[in-house]
Structures are given as C-alpha cells and as structure tokens.
PDB file of C-alpha atoms in Angstrom:
ATOM      1  CA  MET A   1      17.128  55.949  23.385  1.00 55.00           C
ATOM      2  CA  SER A   2      15.334  52.624  23.427  1.00 55.00           C
ATOM      3  CA  ALA A   3      15.465  50.210  20.602  1.00 59.00           C
ATOM      4  CA  VAL A   4      12.152  49.206  19.110  1.00 61.00           C
ATOM      5  CA  THR A   5      11.946  45.529  18.451  1.00 61.00           C
ATOM      6  CA  ALA A   6       9.731  44.050  15.828  1.00 56.00           C
ATOM      7  CA  PRO A   7       7.108  41.664  17.142  1.00 59.00           C
ATOM      8  CA  ARG A   8       8.083  38.042  16.764  1.00 60.00           C
ATOM      9  CA  SER A   9       5.948  36.010  14.458  1.00 57.00           C
ATOM     10  CA  GLU A  10       3.911  33.341  16.183  1.00 63.00           C
ATOM     11  CA  LYS A  11       5.080  30.251  14.350  1.00 60.00           C
ATOM     12  CA  LYS A  12       4.447  26.834  15.714  1.00 60.00           C
ATOM     13  CA  PRO A  13       7.698  24.953  16.119  1.00 57.00           C
ATOM     14  CA  ARG A  14       8.260  22.022  13.806  1.00 54.00           C
ATOM     15  CA  PRO A  15       8.692  18.598  15.364  1.00 55.00           C
ATOM     16  CA  GLY A  16      12.387  17.906  15.708  1.00 55.00           C
ATOM     17  CA  GLY A  17      14.052  15.949  12.936  1.00 53.00           C
ATOM     18  CA  THR A  18      11.173  15.706  10.505  1.00 55.00           C
ATOM     19  CA  LEU A  19       9.255  17.721   7.980  1.00 56.00           C
ATOM     20  CA  TYR A  20       6.311  15.353   8.072  1.00 55.00           C
ATOM     21  CA  ARG A  21       3.311  16.119  10.192  1.00 65.00           C
ATOM     22  CA  GLY A  22       1.343  12.896   9.796  1.00 69.00           C
ATOM     23  CA  TYR A  23      -1.322  14.243   7.459  1.00 81.00           C
ATOM     24  CA  THR A  24      -3.156  12.119   4.902  1.00 84.00           C
ATOM     25  CA  GLY A  25      -0.855  13.166   2.062  1.00 84.00           C
ATOM     26  CA  MET A  26       2.185  11.859   3.926  1.00 86.00           C
ATOM     27  CA  TRP A  27       0.506   8.584   4.907  1.00 88.00           C
ATOM     28  CA  SER A  28      -0.698   8.092   1.357  1.00 91.00           C
ATOM     29  CA  TRP A  29       2.855   8.604   0.100  1.00 90.00           C
ATOM     30  CA  VAL A  30       4.345   6.217   2.678  1.00 91.00           C
ATOM     31  CA  LEU A  31       1.755   3.479   2.067  1.00 93.00           C
ATOM     32  CA  HIS A  32       2.112   3.823  -1.706  1.00 95.00           C
ATOM     33  CA  ARG A  33       5.889   3.328  -1.475  1.00 95.00           C
ATOM     34  CA  ILE A  34       5.629   0.405   0.966  1.00 96.00           C
ATOM     35  CA  THR A  35       3.020  -1.407  -1.119  1.00 96.00           C
ATOM     36  CA  GLY A  36       5.000  -0.762  -4.306  1.00 96.00           C
ATOM     37  CA  VAL A  37       8.176  -2.248  -2.848  1.00 96.00           C
ATOM     38  CA  ALA A  38       6.266  -5.238  -1.431  1.00 95.00           C
ATOM     39  CA  ILE A  39       4.640  -5.924  -4.808  1.00 97.00           C
ATOM     40  CA  PHE A  40       8.023  -5.636  -6.534  1.00 97.00           C
ATOM     41  CA  PHE A  41       9.601  -8.238  -4.230  1.00 95.00           C
ATOM     42  CA  PHE A  42       6.616 -10.560  -4.625  1.00 94.00           C
ATOM     43  CA  LEU A  43       6.936 -10.351  -8.410  1.00 95.00           C
ATOM     44  CA  LEU A  44      10.671 -11.037  -8.173  1.00 95.00           C
ATOM     45  CA  VAL A  45      10.109 -14.163  -6.063  1.00 91.00           C
ATOM     46  CA  HIS A  46       7.232 -15.241  -8.308  1.00 91.00           C
ATOM     47  CA  ILE A  47       9.406 -14.991 -11.433  1.00 93.00           C
ATOM     48  CA  LEU A  48      12.226 -16.911  -9.764  1.00 90.00           C
ATOM     49  CA  ASP A  49      10.035 -19.734  -8.448  1.00 89.00           C
ATOM     50  CA  THR A  50       8.198 -20.024 -11.753  1.00 90.00           C
ATOM     51  CA  ALA A  51      11.540 -20.246 -13.578  1.00 90.00           C
ATOM     52  CA  LEU A  52      12.287 -23.385 -11.568  1.00 88.00           C
ATOM     53  CA  VAL A  53       9.855 -25.344 -13.749  1.00 88.00           C
ATOM     54  CA  ARG A  54      12.348 -25.048 -16.648  1.00 90.00           C
ATOM     55  CA  VAL A  55      15.290 -26.107 -14.476  1.00 89.00           C
ATOM     56  CA  SER A  56      13.717 -28.894 -12.438  1.00 90.00           C
ATOM     57  CA  PRO A  57      10.017 -29.746 -12.341  1.00 89.00           C
ATOM     58  CA  GLU A  58      10.620 -31.637  -9.080  1.00 91.00           C
ATOM     59  CA  ALA A  59      12.142 -28.558  -7.434  1.00 89.00           C
ATOM     60  CA  TYR A  60       9.263 -26.459  -8.741  1.00 89.00           C
ATOM     61  CA  ASN A  61       6.718 -28.895  -7.231  1.00 90.00           C
ATOM     62  CA  ALA A  62       8.604 -28.885  -3.920  1.00 89.00           C
ATOM     63  CA  VAL A  63       8.556 -25.073  -3.769  1.00 88.00           C
ATOM     64  CA  MET A  64       4.875 -24.938  -4.704  1.00 88.00           C
ATOM     65  CA  SER A  65       4.014 -27.421  -1.952  1.00 89.00           C
ATOM     66  CA  THR A  66       5.666 -25.169   0.646  1.00 86.00           C
ATOM     67  CA  TYR A  67       3.279 -22.395  -0.357  1.00 86.00           C
ATOM     68  CA  LYS A  68       0.248 -24.450   0.687  1.00 86.00           C
ATOM     69  CA  ASN A  69       0.217 -23.537   4.368  1.00 88.00           C
ATOM     70  CA  PRO A  70      -1.751 -21.009   6.441  1.00 91.00           C
ATOM     71  CA  VAL A  71       1.199 -18.634   6.884  1.00 91.00           C
ATOM     72  CA  MET A  72       1.563 -18.258   3.130  1.00 91.00           C
ATOM     73  CA  GLY A  73      -2.232 -17.936   2.853  1.00 90.00           C
ATOM     74  CA  LEU A  74      -2.111 -14.974   5.219  1.00 93.00           C
ATOM     75  CA  GLY A  75       0.758 -13.586   3.149  1.00 92.00           C
ATOM     76  CA  GLU A  76      -1.458 -13.827   0.076  1.00 93.00           C
ATOM     77  CA  LEU A  77      -4.087 -11.842   1.964  1.00 95.00           C
ATOM     78  CA  VAL A  78      -1.555  -9.093   2.707  1.00 95.00           C
ATOM     79  CA  LEU A  79      -0.400  -9.164  -0.924  1.00 95.00           C
ATOM     80  CA  VAL A  80      -3.927  -8.720  -2.277  1.00 97.00           C
ATOM     81  CA  GLY A  81      -4.527  -5.881   0.196  1.00 97.00           C
ATOM     82  CA  ALA A  82      -1.310  -4.196  -0.951  1.00 97.00           C
ATOM     83  CA  ILE A  83      -2.186  -4.578  -4.638  1.00 97.00           C
ATOM     84  CA  ILE A  84      -5.698  -3.181  -4.180  1.00 97.00           C
ATOM     85  CA  PHE A  85      -4.477  -0.210  -2.127  1.00 97.00           C
ATOM     86  CA  HIS A  86      -1.624   0.508  -4.535  1.00 97.00           C
ATOM     87  CA  ALA A  87      -3.960   0.436  -7.539  1.00 97.00           C
ATOM     88  CA  LEU A  88      -6.626   2.639  -5.951  1.00 97.00           C
ATOM     89  CA  ASN A  89      -4.089   5.097  -4.583  1.00 96.00           C
ATOM     90  CA  GLY A  90      -2.421   5.200  -7.995  1.00 96.00           C
ATOM     91  CA  LEU A  91      -5.735   6.333  -9.482  1.00 96.00           C
ATOM     92  CA  ARG A  92      -5.962   8.987  -6.754  1.00 95.00           C
ATOM     93  CA  ILE A  93      -2.455  10.196  -7.621  1.00 94.00           C
ATOM     94  CA  ILE A  94      -3.404  10.440 -11.298  1.00 95.00           C
ATOM     95  CA  LEU A  95      -6.420  12.554 -10.339  1.00 94.00           C
ATOM     96  CA  VAL A  96      -4.296  14.792  -8.101  1.00 91.00           C
ATOM     97  CA  ASP A  97      -1.797  15.289 -10.939  1.00 92.00           C
ATOM     98  CA  PHE A  98      -4.139  15.740 -13.887  1.00 93.00           C
ATOM     99  CA  TRP A  99      -7.447  17.035 -12.499  1.00 92.00           C
ATOM    100  CA  SER A 100      -7.501  20.788 -11.916  1.00 93.00           C
ATOM    101  CA  LYS A 101      -9.277  20.313  -8.565  1.00 92.00           C
ATOM    102  CA  GLY A 102      -7.286  17.229  -7.592  1.00 88.00           C
ATOM    103  CA  VAL A 103      -5.074  18.946  -5.025  1.00 89.00           C
ATOM    104  CA  LYS A 104      -8.080  20.580  -3.390  1.00 91.00           C
ATOM    105  CA  TYR A 105      -9.834  17.229  -2.946  1.00 91.00           C
ATOM    106  CA  GLN A 106      -6.810  14.987  -2.352  1.00 90.00           C
ATOM    107  CA  ARG A 107      -7.681  14.390   1.315  1.00 91.00           C
ATOM    108  CA  TYR A 108     -11.254  13.355   0.456  1.00 94.00           C
ATOM    109  CA  MET A 109      -9.963  11.110  -2.303  1.00 94.00           C
ATOM    110  CA  PHE A 110      -7.560   9.459   0.150  1.00 94.00           C
ATOM    111  CA  TRP A 111     -10.444   8.582   2.462  1.00 95.00           C
ATOM    112  CA  ALA A 112     -12.442   7.384  -0.555  1.00 97.00           C
ATOM    113  CA  VAL A 113      -9.528   5.078  -1.441  1.00 97.00           C
ATOM    114  CA  ILE A 114      -9.530   3.719   2.108  1.00 96.00           C
ATOM    115  CA  GLY A 115     -13.317   3.231   1.991  1.00 97.00           C
ATOM    116  CA  VAL A 116     -13.280   1.390  -1.349  1.00 98.00           C
ATOM    117  CA  TRP A 117     -10.303  -0.674  -0.140  1.00 98.00           C
ATOM    118  CA  VAL A 118     -12.224  -1.725   3.003  1.00 98.00           C
ATOM    119  CA  VAL A 119     -15.279  -2.707   0.934  1.00 98.00           C
ATOM    120  CA  LEU A 120     -13.211  -4.743  -1.537  1.00 98.00           C
ATOM    121  CA  MET A 121     -11.222  -6.423   1.221  1.00 97.00           C
ATOM    122  CA  ALA A 122     -14.427  -7.209   3.139  1.00 97.00           C
ATOM    123  CA  GLY A 123     -15.586  -9.153   0.095  1.00 96.00           C
ATOM    124  CA  PHE A 124     -12.263 -10.934  -0.375  1.00 96.00           C
ATOM    125  CA  VAL A 125     -11.082 -11.748   3.157  1.00 96.00           C
ATOM    126  CA  PRO A 126     -13.811 -14.176   4.299  1.00 96.00           C
ATOM    127  CA  ARG A 127     -13.706 -16.259   1.124  1.00 95.00           C
ATOM    128  CA  HIS A 128      -9.933 -16.337   1.080  1.00 94.00           C
ATOM    129  CA  LEU A 129      -9.664 -17.337   4.739  1.00 94.00           C
ATOM    130  CA  ILE A 130     -12.177 -20.136   4.168  1.00 94.00           C
ATOM    131  CA  ASN A 131      -9.923 -21.430   1.383  1.00 90.00           C
ATOM    132  CA  VAL A 132      -6.749 -21.030   3.451  1.00 90.00           C
ATOM    133  CA  PHE A 133      -8.060 -22.852   6.522  1.00 90.00           C
ATOM    134  CA  SER A 134     -10.152 -25.497   4.794  1.00 87.00           C
ATOM    135  CA  GLU A 135      -9.131 -29.127   4.711  1.00 65.00           C
ATOM    136  CA  GLY A 136      -8.456 -29.135   0.972  1.00 58.00           C
ATOM    137  CA  HIS A 137      -5.888 -26.342   1.019  1.00 54.00           C
TER     138      HIS A 137
END
C-alpha cells in the first residue's frame, strides 16, 4: 500500500533573518523613525545651546560662532530635509490610519510624499547653499 502525500504548497522562502522585504511601507517606516530621532536630538542640542545664554552670554556667543561654518550649513540642509519628510510622511500616516481607502493607496501616497519632498527641497537647497557658501556667512 502506498502512502499518498499531499502536494506541498509553493511558498517562496523568506529572506533569512528578516521579515522585511524592502517595500515602500517598510522604507517609509524606517525613514520616519530615523528622521524623528534626528529631529529629537537636534531639538535637545538646540535647547541646551540656547540655555547657555542664561548661564554665560560669552559661552553662548562662542557656541553660536562655531555653527557658522559650511559643515554645519550642510547639517542644516539635512535637518530641513528630515523635517519636511517627517511632516509629509506624518500626514500620509494620518491618511492611512483615518481614511477608509488609505491602506489601499498607501504606496501611491508614499511616492507622492517623495515627489512633494523633492519639489520643496529643490526650492530650498540652492538658496540655502548660496547662503552657506557666501562670504557673509
């Protein structure tokens, strides 16, 4: 008597060690967390350096003068990019959570966020870089 075996289901194997597949939802989640943490640390440093004015105006002026260099100017560019992405993606998350069709269109909304982010950054980057690398900075 031969045993009848059930056909094996044709499942694609998952990549080892991860549940993530690299889709837009995952990248949106990762970028939202990274930008949120970066903004948090910026705000922490900003509060601390601003508090110096109460302790020692000279120390405050010394810290502020260190910020007037091209490296910090490029950091400001990254900060603005992070804030804009985080804000736009936050609106996308609200739509996914509260709009009945949000889940269905979440991928399109992610690409819309990226598109609006590129347009806004294209308007900001040239002007900011002119200010960063000009003589008066």
